[in-house]
Amino acid sequence: MQNVSKEIFLNSLECLTLGWLTRSGQFQKTRAMGNMFRMEQGIKVGRIAQKLYPEGILVDEQDMESASMKTKSLMNNPKISTIFEGAFISDGFSTRADILKRKDNNWHMIEVKSGVKDKADFINDMAYTTMVIELSGFNVYKDTVMLISKDFRSGMKNESLFIEIDHTGDVFDRVYEFKRVFKQIKKLTKMPEKPDPFLQFECRRCQIFKECMGKGIDNHIFDIPRLSKSTFDELIESNIICIEDIPDESPLIQSQDIVRVCVQTKKPFVSDDLKEILESILWPAYYLDFEAVTTAIPLYPNIAPYDQIPTQYSIHKCSKPDFITDHFEYLADPRKDCRRELAKNLNNDLKGEGSIIVYSNFEKRIITGLSRLCPDLSEELDLLVDRLIDLEAIIRKNFYHPDFKGSTSIKRTLPVLVPDMSYNGLEISDGDSAMAVFAYLALDKYEYEKAEAIKKRLLDYCKQDTLAMVKLHKRLIEYL
Ligand code: SF4
């Protein structure tokens, strides 16, 4: 019989159906290139953490039964002071601990995370592992989390990569709460039949919502932007789960009610201000998009972990809507930090007075960061910021299409408004993958020919983003 893992246990706390599906293997997360890269970074960070304890013994058995037997024998050997990836199975619950350090017959558990932020979820993770270790007959006296230090720079010693935070008190409190419910969860997750799912507020963030409570429902109330728990409860009390069924006298605020009316009338909403806003755009306009790379272990000197490093941009220049007169692009040499060169080229390519159209706040943050980094270029860069126009913010406030399903991201608005344009034919078709392949280029993971082909795909992807904005803008104007 399958053991209850940390994931199953924690999912069950949120929703029994989700816990059951995790257990039965019906819930498979897809692993795109970006996710794969993040996972590899996590493994790399874990290995560096282990190097801080040269006396440590790694339990490298993948099979949980043999791994737990080896762990038990190591823990019962007083000569062993540190164990990596210790495995535990007790009463059908299983877990692995990143690092365990002995103090007499008690253990200090260290959870290694590859992020810089201390998160509330970590307490749950550590509490679950601590609980299973204790159920296995060993005593944990201390729980700490090792996070990546923002002060680390490449070239520093491994010790400087981490900061350690003591969460013993919070973890022990949570272990106490878990112990009260674990028998109940064990019983429920091992039931042969899936428990009947029911709609709850937590479903809105569930990764299998579309296959579970959202299945077959076209305009679910979760498509209402910024739906609060109290509004959700009110709608559910009236047995309303579809936007179509919400009455005119609804608890929705004005911006949410626009979505309701759009869905019910099947007509887009166009604000009275949209015309004036779009007419204020100065031509020639420049459509700008950046890509950036962020890594746990910095790729270049003098960069902090998880700093966002712009790596490329695309600019479409138009003399009037959908009338492209020029295209500029830049892709950094992955072997070095090219932010200064990128900033210089950017100033050059965006010379003029026309509006710079972007989609989200990201480009503003990147240009502001470049301005801080290169004080001698900051005057020109700051002028670029003054010319920015965020097309997504304009859409969010002034336009809604019944098929937007509550989102104004370009991946949602483009297929609705410009259905003949898509990212399907592109080999790199999302920002996460673009970031991952750039990092692999920087880490010299590809042969020369493959690297050159990938650089072309990166340029194609970024170019598609700015072309998408050109087409979206034109389509919006057609609604006026
Ligand atoms: S959609 Fe809701 S009921 Fe279904 S598994 Fe997710 S959280 Fe549970």
mmCIF file of C-alpha atoms in Angstrom, residues 4-6 9 64 87-96 126-138 140 175 178-179 182:
data_model
loop_
_atom_site.group_PDB
_atom_site.id
_atom_site.type_symbol
_atom_site.label_atom_id
_atom_site.label_comp_id
_atom_site.label_asym_id
_atom_site.label_seq_id
_atom_site.Cartn_x
_atom_site.Cartn_y
_atom_site.Cartn_z
ATOM 1 C CA VAL A 4 1.208 9.041 2.796
ATOM 2 C CA SER A 5 3.850 11.558 1.680
ATOM 3 C CA LYS A 6 4.275 15.174 2.786
ATOM 4 C CA PHE A 9 -0.735 15.008 3.829
ATOM 5 C CA MET A 64 11.822 4.547 0.543
ATOM 6 C CA ALA A 87 14.143 8.743 5.078
ATOM 7 C CA PHE A 88 11.382 7.832 7.516
ATOM 8 C CA ILE A 89 8.242 5.725 7.295
ATOM 9 C CA SER A 90 5.920 5.422 10.224
ATOM 10 C CA ASP A 91 2.358 4.248 10.392
ATOM 11 C CA GLY A 92 2.022 4.710 6.628
ATOM 12 C CA PHE A 93 3.450 8.252 6.642
ATOM 13 C CA SER A 94 6.739 8.877 4.839
ATOM 14 C CA THR A 95 9.176 11.753 4.516
ATOM 15 C CA ARG A 96 12.794 12.735 3.886
ATOM 16 C CA MET A 126 9.059 21.163 8.535
ATOM 17 C CA ALA A 127 6.232 20.234 10.896
ATOM 18 C CA TYR A 128 5.208 17.288 8.746
ATOM 19 C CA THR A 129 8.783 15.966 8.530
ATOM 20 C CA THR A 130 9.364 16.516 12.246
ATOM 21 C CA MET A 131 6.130 14.692 13.068
ATOM 22 C CA VAL A 132 7.090 11.623 11.009
ATOM 23 C CA ILE A 133 10.613 11.547 12.457
ATOM 24 C CA GLU A 134 9.118 11.590 15.948
ATOM 25 C CA LEU A 135 6.579 8.907 15.050
ATOM 26 C CA SER A 136 9.589 6.847 13.935
ATOM 27 C CA GLY A 137 10.965 7.023 17.461
ATOM 28 C CA PHE A 138 13.559 9.812 17.216
ATOM 29 C CA VAL A 140 13.852 16.429 17.117
ATOM 30 C CA VAL A 175 3.342 19.375 14.877
ATOM 31 C CA PHE A 178 -0.940 17.829 12.818
ATOM 32 C CA LYS A 179 -0.823 15.015 15.347
ATOM 33 C CA PHE A 182 -3.225 12.719 11.156
#
